[in-house]
Amino acid sequence: MHHLPLLPLLLLLCSRAEAGEIIGGTECKPHSRPYMAYLEIASRHGFLLSCGGFLIRRDFVLTAAHCAGRSIKVTLGAHNIEEKEDTWQELEVIKQFPHPKYDDSLLHNDIMLLKLKEKANLTLAVGPLPLPPQFYFVPPGRMCRVVGWGRTGVIKPGSDTLQEVKQRLMDPWACSHYSDFKHKLQLCVGNPKKINSAYKGDSGGPLLCAGVAQGIVSYGRHNAQPPAVFTRISPYRPWINKILKSN
Ligand SMILES: *[C@@H]1O[C@H](CO)[C@@H](O)[C@H](O)[C@H]1NC(C)=O
């Protein structure tokens, strides 16, 4: 039997520390982020993992490719993931579409679409999030928000309730210590002088800038020291559109 905590499992899943958990954030107003999806993943090695994601169409969730697994269950309409409510909609994923050029050692193209078995019902607690157009390049300096159920401290257990934290988009040089960082396809997120950070468990969750999803939590340092690296969404619009159209 495996009774390992989530944190080392997430590290196993990925070749480097992941951005995953919100540290220094605040609890979201329940159901104020109706696109948020909680992903329970049965990994290919039989472990249970969790990730964030977000609804972009009634039957599609966007997340990180490193959250792929043998099977994935999606919960929509949740605030406290340990307390089932009438707002919950639990859906099976029938097909995982990791980006065809996802590189699991460099963590490039860390983006994945999940096709749900049924269409989610649109309610006050469940609804899709708009994506940016293809050529919208979000510039450094903007303040954005990261949302997730990740842990609330490096040694604290996972948060049961949805959390969010404000994060600054940094100049690419602030991520130059990540040797594989690509400014065109990734975002450098979080002021190194602040402790607020996305951390383990938030992987796959959105970066929201003025209410639009501009990034997906991808990876960071083991000690959660910002900045972290997020996948940009806008360059992947043609790929996203193609899969949405044909599925
Ligand atoms: C949507 O609503 C219908 C009718 O109430 C219900 O049968 C169905 O299970 C709901 N779908 C989900 C995903 O909860």
PDB file of C-alpha atoms and ligand atoms in Angstrom:
ATOM      1  CA  MET A   1       0.000   0.000   0.000  1.00  0.00           C
ATOM      2  CA  HIS A   2       1.182   3.508  -0.765  1.00  0.00           C
ATOM      3  CA  HIS A   3       0.684   6.102   1.921  1.00  0.00           C
ATOM      4  CA  LEU A   4       3.117   8.675   0.625  1.00  0.00           C
ATOM      5  CA  PRO A   5       2.059  12.298   0.844  1.00  0.00           C
ATOM      6  CA  LEU A   6       1.108  14.138  -2.300  1.00  0.00           C
ATOM      7  CA  LEU A   7       4.184  16.318  -2.417  1.00  0.00           C
ATOM      8  CA  PRO A   8       6.853  13.702  -3.196  1.00  0.00           C
ATOM      9  CA  LEU A   9       4.444  12.032  -5.599  1.00  0.00           C
ATOM     10  CA  LEU A  10       4.111  15.228  -7.550  1.00  0.00           C
ATOM     11  CA  LEU A  11       7.871  15.469  -7.568  1.00  0.00           C
ATOM     12  CA  LEU A  12       8.072  11.933  -8.927  1.00  0.00           C
ATOM     13  CA  LEU A  13       5.616  12.780 -11.658  1.00  0.00           C
ATOM     14  CA  CYS A  14       7.759  15.618 -12.854  1.00  0.00           C
ATOM     15  CA  SER A  15      11.496  15.868 -13.307  1.00  0.00           C
ATOM     16  CA  ARG A  16      11.705  19.092 -11.340  1.00  0.00           C
ATOM     17  CA  ALA A  17       9.800  20.837  -8.568  1.00  0.00           C
ATOM     18  CA  GLU A  18       6.413  21.926  -9.687  1.00  0.00           C
ATOM     19  CA  ALA A  19       4.566  25.064  -9.051  1.00  0.00           C
ATOM     20  CA  GLY A  20       1.693  23.752  -7.163  1.00  0.00           C
ATOM     21  CA  GLU A  21       0.447  25.275  -4.017  1.00  0.00           C
ATOM     22  CA  ILE A  22      -0.711  28.677  -3.111  1.00  0.00           C
ATOM     23  CA  ILE A  23       1.339  30.195  -0.312  1.00  0.00           C
ATOM     24  CA  GLY A  24       0.421  33.543   1.216  1.00  0.00           C
ATOM     25  CA  GLY A  25      -2.929  33.670  -0.567  1.00  0.00           C
ATOM     26  CA  THR A  26      -6.469  34.113   0.643  1.00  0.00           C
ATOM     27  CA  GLU A  27      -9.504  31.860   0.496  1.00  0.00           C
ATOM     28  CA  CYS A  28     -11.777  32.515  -2.470  1.00  0.00           C
ATOM     29  CA  LYS A  29     -15.354  33.569  -1.934  1.00  0.00           C
ATOM     30  CA  PRO A  30     -17.155  30.216  -2.426  1.00  0.00           C
ATOM     31  CA  HIS A  31     -18.108  29.642  -6.105  1.00  0.00           C
ATOM     32  CA  SER A  32     -16.711  32.983  -7.253  1.00  0.00           C
ATOM     33  CA  ARG A  33     -14.494  31.035  -9.707  1.00  0.00           C
ATOM     34  CA  PRO A  34     -17.097  28.787 -11.391  1.00  0.00           C
ATOM     35  CA  TYR A  35     -14.672  27.512 -14.040  1.00  0.00           C
ATOM     36  CA  MET A  36     -12.319  25.896 -11.503  1.00  0.00           C
ATOM     37  CA  ALA A  37     -11.931  22.134 -11.850  1.00  0.00           C
ATOM     38  CA  TYR A  38     -10.435  19.802  -9.240  1.00  0.00           C
ATOM     39  CA  LEU A  39      -8.649  16.887 -10.906  1.00  0.00           C
ATOM     40  CA  GLU A  40      -8.095  13.524  -9.190  1.00  0.00           C
ATOM     41  CA  ILE A  41      -5.572  11.572 -11.189  1.00  0.00           C
ATOM     42  CA  ALA A  42      -4.745   7.876 -11.036  1.00  0.00           C
ATOM     43  CA  SER A  43      -1.145   7.935 -12.253  1.00  0.00           C
ATOM     44  CA  ARG A  44       0.317   5.345 -14.586  1.00  0.00           C
ATOM     45  CA  HIS A  45       2.133   3.889 -11.558  1.00  0.00           C
ATOM     46  CA  GLY A  46      -1.044   3.589  -9.513  1.00  0.00           C
ATOM     47  CA  PHE A  47      -0.629   6.659  -7.289  1.00  0.00           C
ATOM     48  CA  LEU A  48      -3.381   9.175  -6.634  1.00  0.00           C
ATOM     49  CA  LEU A  49      -2.474  12.764  -7.471  1.00  0.00           C
ATOM     50  CA  SER A  50      -4.356  16.032  -7.717  1.00  0.00           C
ATOM     51  CA  CYS A  51      -4.140  18.996 -10.049  1.00  0.00           C
ATOM     52  CA  GLY A  52      -6.161  22.061 -10.910  1.00  0.00           C
ATOM     53  CA  GLY A  53      -7.737  22.844 -14.247  1.00  0.00           C
ATOM     54  CA  PHE A  54     -10.461  25.050 -15.665  1.00  0.00           C
ATOM     55  CA  LEU A  55     -13.553  24.631 -17.782  1.00  0.00           C
ATOM     56  CA  ILE A  56     -13.253  26.235 -21.226  1.00  0.00           C
ATOM     57  CA  ARG A  57     -16.333  24.638 -22.838  1.00  0.00           C
ATOM     58  CA  ARG A  58     -19.162  22.582 -21.296  1.00  0.00           C
ATOM     59  CA  ASP A  59     -17.274  19.389 -22.177  1.00  0.00           C
ATOM     60  CA  PHE A  60     -13.615  20.505 -22.080  1.00  0.00           C
ATOM     61  CA  VAL A  61     -11.151  21.308 -19.284  1.00  0.00           C
ATOM     62  CA  LEU A  62      -7.716  22.877 -19.808  1.00  0.00           C
ATOM     63  CA  THR A  63      -4.811  21.831 -17.540  1.00  0.00           C
ATOM     64  CA  ALA A  64      -1.062  21.013 -17.607  1.00  0.00           C
ATOM     65  CA  ALA A  65       0.250  18.051 -19.615  1.00  0.00           C
ATOM     66  CA  HIS A  66       2.248  16.797 -16.594  1.00  0.00           C
ATOM     67  CA  CYS A  67      -1.151  16.123 -14.922  1.00  0.00           C
ATOM     68  CA  ALA A  68      -1.863  13.292 -17.405  1.00  0.00           C
ATOM     69  CA  GLY A  69      -2.578   9.850 -15.948  1.00  0.00           C
ATOM     70  CA  ARG A  70      -4.236   6.495 -16.435  1.00  0.00           C
ATOM     71  CA  SER A  71      -7.612   8.025 -15.529  1.00  0.00           C
ATOM     72  CA  ILE A  72      -8.832  11.438 -14.374  1.00  0.00           C
ATOM     73  CA  LYS A  73     -11.975  12.435 -12.490  1.00  0.00           C
ATOM     74  CA  VAL A  74     -13.067  16.093 -12.653  1.00  0.00           C
ATOM     75  CA  THR A  75     -15.085  17.873  -9.963  1.00  0.00           C
ATOM     76  CA  LEU A  76     -16.734  21.153 -10.941  1.00  0.00           C
ATOM     77  CA  GLY A  77     -18.648  23.535  -8.664  1.00  0.00           C
ATOM     78  CA  ALA A  78     -16.508  22.768  -5.600  1.00  0.00           C
ATOM     79  CA  HIS A  79     -15.161  25.120  -2.925  1.00  0.00           C
ATOM     80  CA  ASN A  80     -14.127  22.800  -0.083  1.00  0.00           C
ATOM     81  CA  ILE A  81     -13.008  19.626  -1.818  1.00  0.00           C
ATOM     82  CA  GLU A  82     -13.652  17.574   1.344  1.00  0.00           C
ATOM     83  CA  GLU A  83     -17.282  18.714   1.710  1.00  0.00           C
ATOM     84  CA  LYS A  84     -19.619  17.570  -1.015  1.00  0.00           C
ATOM     85  CA  GLU A  85     -22.323  20.105  -1.923  1.00  0.00           C
ATOM     86  CA  ASP A  86     -25.322  20.187  -4.286  1.00  0.00           C
ATOM     87  CA  THR A  87     -23.269  22.459  -6.573  1.00  0.00           C
ATOM     88  CA  TRP A  88     -20.792  19.651  -7.359  1.00  0.00           C
ATOM     89  CA  GLN A  89     -20.727  18.016 -10.777  1.00  0.00           C
ATOM     90  CA  GLU A  90     -18.410  15.017 -10.941  1.00  0.00           C
ATOM     91  CA  LEU A  91     -17.414  13.982 -14.430  1.00  0.00           C
ATOM     92  CA  GLU A  92     -15.212  11.333 -15.966  1.00  0.00           C
ATOM     93  CA  VAL A  93     -12.579  12.278 -18.533  1.00  0.00           C
ATOM     94  CA  ILE A  94     -13.053  10.187 -21.687  1.00  0.00           C
ATOM     95  CA  LYS A  95     -10.012  11.461 -23.562  1.00  0.00           C
ATOM     96  CA  GLN A  96      -6.788  13.231 -22.578  1.00  0.00           C
ATOM     97  CA  PHE A  97      -5.106  15.426 -25.207  1.00  0.00           C
ATOM     98  CA  PRO A  98      -1.613  16.317 -23.949  1.00  0.00           C
ATOM     99  CA  HIS A  99       0.117  18.684 -26.399  1.00  0.00           C
ATOM    100  CA  PRO A 100       1.819  16.511 -29.070  1.00  0.00           C
ATOM    101  CA  LYS A 101       5.111  18.342 -28.428  1.00  0.00           C
ATOM    102  CA  TYR A 102       4.952  18.109 -24.628  1.00  0.00           C
ATOM    103  CA  ASP A 103       8.473  17.462 -23.364  1.00  0.00           C
ATOM    104  CA  ASP A 104       8.417  15.918 -19.894  1.00  0.00           C
ATOM    105  CA  SER A 105      12.097  16.564 -19.171  1.00  0.00           C
ATOM    106  CA  LEU A 106      12.253  20.215 -20.275  1.00  0.00           C
ATOM    107  CA  LEU A 107       8.574  20.788 -19.373  1.00  0.00           C
ATOM    108  CA  HIS A 108       7.965  22.542 -22.662  1.00  0.00           C
ATOM    109  CA  ASN A 109       4.422  22.714 -24.104  1.00  0.00           C
ATOM    110  CA  ASP A 110       3.018  21.713 -20.686  1.00  0.00           C
ATOM    111  CA  ILE A 111      -0.635  22.009 -21.714  1.00  0.00           C
ATOM    112  CA  MET A 112      -3.429  19.425 -22.020  1.00  0.00           C
ATOM    113  CA  LEU A 113      -7.103  19.362 -22.956  1.00  0.00           C
ATOM    114  CA  LEU A 114      -9.499  16.945 -21.228  1.00  0.00           C
ATOM    115  CA  LYS A 115     -12.708  15.857 -22.932  1.00  0.00           C
ATOM    116  CA  LEU A 116     -15.475  15.158 -20.403  1.00  0.00           C
ATOM    117  CA  LYS A 117     -17.861  12.229 -20.709  1.00  0.00           C
ATOM    118  CA  GLU A 118     -20.895  14.551 -20.530  1.00  0.00           C
ATOM    119  CA  LYS A 119     -21.489  18.266 -20.905  1.00  0.00           C
ATOM    120  CA  ALA A 120     -21.413  20.100 -17.577  1.00  0.00           C
ATOM    121  CA  ASN A 121     -24.648  21.839 -16.638  1.00  0.00           C
ATOM    122  CA  LEU A 122     -24.208  25.609 -16.538  1.00  0.00           C
ATOM    123  CA  THR A 123     -25.143  26.909 -13.068  1.00  0.00           C
ATOM    124  CA  LEU A 124     -24.131  29.772 -10.776  1.00  0.00           C
ATOM    125  CA  ALA A 125     -21.301  27.515  -9.520  1.00  0.00           C
ATOM    126  CA  VAL A 126     -20.226  26.036 -12.897  1.00  0.00           C
ATOM    127  CA  GLY A 127     -19.362  27.913 -16.105  1.00  0.00           C
ATOM    128  CA  PRO A 128     -16.531  28.287 -18.645  1.00  0.00           C
ATOM    129  CA  LEU A 129     -13.681  30.825 -18.658  1.00  0.00           C
ATOM    130  CA  PRO A 130     -12.734  32.864 -21.753  1.00  0.00           C
ATOM    131  CA  LEU A 131      -9.319  32.288 -23.338  1.00  0.00           C
ATOM    132  CA  PRO A 132      -7.068  35.002 -24.832  1.00  0.00           C
ATOM    133  CA  PRO A 133      -6.836  35.406 -28.625  1.00  0.00           C
ATOM    134  CA  GLN A 134      -3.815  33.876 -30.371  1.00  0.00           C
ATOM    135  CA  PHE A 135      -1.736  37.012 -30.813  1.00  0.00           C
ATOM    136  CA  TYR A 136      -2.329  38.592 -27.434  1.00  0.00           C
ATOM    137  CA  PHE A 137       1.099  38.577 -25.757  1.00  0.00           C
ATOM    138  CA  VAL A 138       0.633  39.468 -22.090  1.00  0.00           C
ATOM    139  CA  PRO A 139       3.572  41.710 -21.083  1.00  0.00           C
ATOM    140  CA  PRO A 140       5.729  41.633 -17.900  1.00  0.00           C
ATOM    141  CA  GLY A 141       4.690  44.006 -15.097  1.00  0.00           C
ATOM    142  CA  ARG A 142       1.008  43.041 -15.029  1.00  0.00           C
ATOM    143  CA  MET A 143      -0.581  41.884 -11.753  1.00  0.00           C
ATOM    144  CA  CYS A 144      -2.535  38.652 -12.154  1.00  0.00           C
ATOM    145  CA  ARG A 145      -4.005  35.979  -9.879  1.00  0.00           C
ATOM    146  CA  VAL A 146      -3.314  32.276  -9.440  1.00  0.00           C
ATOM    147  CA  VAL A 147      -6.156  30.077  -8.201  1.00  0.00           C
ATOM    148  CA  GLY A 148      -5.896  26.567  -6.746  1.00  0.00           C
ATOM    149  CA  TRP A 149      -6.466  24.006  -4.008  1.00  0.00           C
ATOM    150  CA  GLY A 150      -2.741  23.488  -3.500  1.00  0.00           C
ATOM    151  CA  ARG A 151      -0.966  23.433  -0.181  1.00  0.00           C
ATOM    152  CA  THR A 152      -0.800  26.547   1.955  1.00  0.00           C
ATOM    153  CA  GLY A 153       2.837  26.120   3.040  1.00  0.00           C
ATOM    154  CA  VAL A 154       5.764  23.922   2.078  1.00  0.00           C
ATOM    155  CA  ILE A 155       5.280  21.643   5.090  1.00  0.00           C
ATOM    156  CA  LYS A 156       1.571  22.246   5.605  1.00  0.00           C
ATOM    157  CA  PRO A 157      -1.007  19.774   4.298  1.00  0.00           C
ATOM    158  CA  GLY A 158      -3.095  20.556   1.207  1.00  0.00           C
ATOM    159  CA  SER A 159      -5.774  23.207   1.448  1.00  0.00           C
ATOM    160  CA  ASP A 160      -9.331  21.910   1.321  1.00  0.00           C
ATOM    161  CA  THR A 161     -10.717  25.239   0.150  1.00  0.00           C
ATOM    162  CA  LEU A 162      -9.992  27.117  -3.047  1.00  0.00           C
ATOM    163  CA  GLN A 163      -7.306  29.777  -2.578  1.00  0.00           C
ATOM    164  CA  GLU A 164      -6.032  32.627  -4.703  1.00  0.00           C
ATOM    165  CA  VAL A 165      -2.968  34.827  -4.653  1.00  0.00           C
ATOM    166  CA  LYS A 166      -1.895  37.970  -6.545  1.00  0.00           C
ATOM    167  CA  GLN A 167       1.246  37.521  -8.627  1.00  0.00           C
ATOM    168  CA  ARG A 168       3.332  39.883 -10.732  1.00  0.00           C
ATOM    169  CA  LEU A 169       4.424  38.894 -14.247  1.00  0.00           C
ATOM    170  CA  MET A 170       8.212  39.242 -14.234  1.00  0.00           C
ATOM    171  CA  ASP A 171      10.731  40.124 -16.933  1.00  0.00           C
ATOM    172  CA  PRO A 172      12.167  36.962 -18.510  1.00  0.00           C
ATOM    173  CA  TRP A 173      15.597  37.490 -16.897  1.00  0.00           C
ATOM    174  CA  ALA A 174      13.991  36.817 -13.492  1.00  0.00           C
ATOM    175  CA  CYS A 175      13.555  33.201 -14.696  1.00  0.00           C
ATOM    176  CA  SER A 176      17.029  32.899 -16.245  1.00  0.00           C
ATOM    177  CA  HIS A 177      18.015  30.374 -13.520  1.00  0.00           C
ATOM    178  CA  TYR A 178      15.522  27.983 -15.176  1.00  0.00           C
ATOM    179  CA  SER A 179      17.788  27.051 -18.078  1.00  0.00           C
ATOM    180  CA  ASP A 180      14.922  25.848 -20.269  1.00  0.00           C
ATOM    181  CA  PHE A 181      12.657  28.887 -19.762  1.00  0.00           C
ATOM    182  CA  LYS A 182      11.204  30.154 -23.055  1.00  0.00           C
ATOM    183  CA  HIS A 183       9.732  33.672 -22.908  1.00  0.00           C
ATOM    184  CA  LYS A 184       7.662  33.193 -26.081  1.00  0.00           C
ATOM    185  CA  LEU A 185       5.864  30.129 -24.739  1.00  0.00           C
ATOM    186  CA  GLN A 186       6.078  30.596 -20.957  1.00  0.00           C
ATOM    187  CA  LEU A 187       5.423  33.226 -18.289  1.00  0.00           C
ATOM    188  CA  CYS A 188       7.776  34.061 -15.413  1.00  0.00           C
ATOM    189  CA  VAL A 189       5.403  34.612 -12.479  1.00  0.00           C
ATOM    190  CA  GLY A 190       5.961  35.968  -8.977  1.00  0.00           C
ATOM    191  CA  ASN A 191       8.185  38.594  -7.399  1.00  0.00           C
ATOM    192  CA  PRO A 192      11.291  36.926  -5.852  1.00  0.00           C
ATOM    193  CA  LYS A 193      11.099  39.443  -2.971  1.00  0.00           C
ATOM    194  CA  LYS A 194       7.674  38.129  -1.921  1.00  0.00           C
ATOM    195  CA  ILE A 195       6.835  34.785  -0.360  1.00  0.00           C
ATOM    196  CA  ASN A 196       3.472  34.607  -2.137  1.00  0.00           C
ATOM    197  CA  SER A 197       3.739  31.785  -4.591  1.00  0.00           C
ATOM    198  CA  ALA A 198       2.016  29.043  -6.429  1.00  0.00           C
ATOM    199  CA  TYR A 199       3.234  25.721  -5.060  1.00  0.00           C
ATOM    200  CA  LYS A 200       2.732  21.984  -5.308  1.00  0.00           C
ATOM    201  CA  GLY A 201      -0.867  20.958  -5.875  1.00  0.00           C
ATOM    202  CA  ASP A 202      -1.792  24.014  -7.926  1.00  0.00           C
ATOM    203  CA  SER A 203      -0.352  22.498 -11.102  1.00  0.00           C
ATOM    204  CA  GLY A 204      -2.688  22.890 -14.055  1.00  0.00           C
ATOM    205  CA  GLY A 205      -4.580  25.789 -12.492  1.00  0.00           C
ATOM    206  CA  PRO A 206      -5.075  29.129 -14.246  1.00  0.00           C
ATOM    207  CA  LEU A 207      -3.282  32.454 -14.106  1.00  0.00           C
ATOM    208  CA  LEU A 208      -5.988  35.100 -14.459  1.00  0.00           C
ATOM    209  CA  CYS A 209      -5.151  38.550 -15.783  1.00  0.00           C
ATOM    210  CA  ALA A 210      -8.119  40.929 -15.908  1.00  0.00           C
ATOM    211  CA  GLY A 211     -10.439  37.922 -15.777  1.00  0.00           C
ATOM    212  CA  VAL A 212      -8.859  36.106 -18.730  1.00  0.00           C
ATOM    213  CA  ALA A 213      -6.794  32.898 -18.406  1.00  0.00           C
ATOM    214  CA  GLN A 214      -3.322  33.780 -19.693  1.00  0.00           C
ATOM    215  CA  GLY A 215      -1.299  30.967 -18.146  1.00  0.00           C
ATOM    216  CA  ILE A 216      -1.259  27.464 -16.643  1.00  0.00           C
ATOM    217  CA  VAL A 217       0.777  26.574 -13.521  1.00  0.00           C
ATOM    218  CA  SER A 218       3.700  24.435 -14.727  1.00  0.00           C
ATOM    219  CA  TYR A 219       6.732  24.285 -12.402  1.00  0.00           C
ATOM    220  CA  GLY A 220       8.826  26.113  -9.819  1.00  0.00           C
ATOM    221  CA  ARG A 221      11.521  25.581  -7.220  1.00  0.00           C
ATOM    222  CA  HIS A 222      11.361  22.814  -4.599  1.00  0.00           C
ATOM    223  CA  ASN A 223      11.324  25.442  -1.834  1.00  0.00           C
ATOM    224  CA  ALA A 224       8.521  27.410  -3.548  1.00  0.00           C
ATOM    225  CA  GLN A 225      10.657  30.556  -3.790  1.00  0.00           C
ATOM    226  CA  PRO A 226       9.140  32.674  -6.612  1.00  0.00           C
ATOM    227  CA  PRO A 227       9.214  33.146  -9.534  1.00  0.00           C
ATOM    228  CA  ALA A 228       7.553  30.052 -11.012  1.00  0.00           C
ATOM    229  CA  VAL A 229       7.058  29.093 -14.643  1.00  0.00           C
ATOM    230  CA  PHE A 230       3.639  29.016 -16.294  1.00  0.00           C
ATOM    231  CA  THR A 231       2.658  27.875 -19.789  1.00  0.00           C
ATOM    232  CA  ARG A 232       1.367  30.778 -21.910  1.00  0.00           C
ATOM    233  CA  ILE A 233      -2.051  29.998 -23.387  1.00  0.00           C
ATOM    234  CA  SER A 234      -2.344  32.368 -26.370  1.00  0.00           C
ATOM    235  CA  PRO A 235       0.336  30.695 -28.574  1.00  0.00           C
ATOM    236  CA  TYR A 236      -1.606  27.425 -28.259  1.00  0.00           C
ATOM    237  CA  ARG A 237      -4.957  28.800 -29.464  1.00  0.00           C
ATOM    238  CA  PRO A 238      -4.683  27.199 -32.950  1.00  0.00           C
ATOM    239  CA  TRP A 239      -4.054  23.758 -31.360  1.00  0.00           C
ATOM    240  CA  ILE A 240      -6.866  24.281 -28.799  1.00  0.00           C
ATOM    241  CA  ASN A 241      -9.297  25.444 -31.487  1.00  0.00           C
ATOM    242  CA  LYS A 242      -8.484  22.466 -33.706  1.00  0.00           C
ATOM    243  CA  ILE A 243      -9.200  19.937 -30.960  1.00  0.00           C
ATOM    244  CA  LEU A 244     -12.364  21.707 -29.803  1.00  0.00           C
ATOM    245  CA  LYS A 245     -13.634  21.810 -33.369  1.00  0.00           C
ATOM    246  CA  SER A 246     -13.079  18.128 -34.096  1.00  0.00           C
ATOM    247  CA  ASN A 247     -14.308  16.745 -30.770  1.00  0.00           C
TER     248      ASN A 247
HETATM  249  C1  LIG B   1     -27.227  17.851 -15.525  1.00  0.00           C
HETATM  250  O1  LIG B   1     -28.574  17.920 -15.184  1.00  0.00           O
HETATM  251  C2  LIG B   1     -29.321  16.752 -15.530  1.00  0.00           C
HETATM  252  C3  LIG B   1     -30.777  17.040 -15.220  1.00  0.00           C
HETATM  253  O2  LIG B   1     -30.952  17.488 -13.914  1.00  0.00           O
HETATM  254  C4  LIG B   1     -28.753  15.553 -14.763  1.00  0.00           C
HETATM  255  O3  LIG B   1     -29.460  14.389 -15.130  1.00  0.00           O
HETATM  256  C5  LIG B   1     -27.285  15.400 -15.106  1.00  0.00           C
HETATM  257  O4  LIG B   1     -26.727  14.352 -14.352  1.00  0.00           O
HETATM  258  C6  LIG B   1     -26.542  16.683 -14.813  1.00  0.00           C
HETATM  259  N1  LIG B   1     -25.161  16.562 -15.265  1.00  0.00           N
HETATM  260  C7  LIG B   1     -24.135  16.668 -14.445  1.00  0.00           C
HETATM  261  C8  LIG B   1     -22.805  16.577 -15.093  1.00  0.00           C
HETATM  262  O5  LIG B   1     -24.207  16.829 -13.243  1.00  0.00           O
END
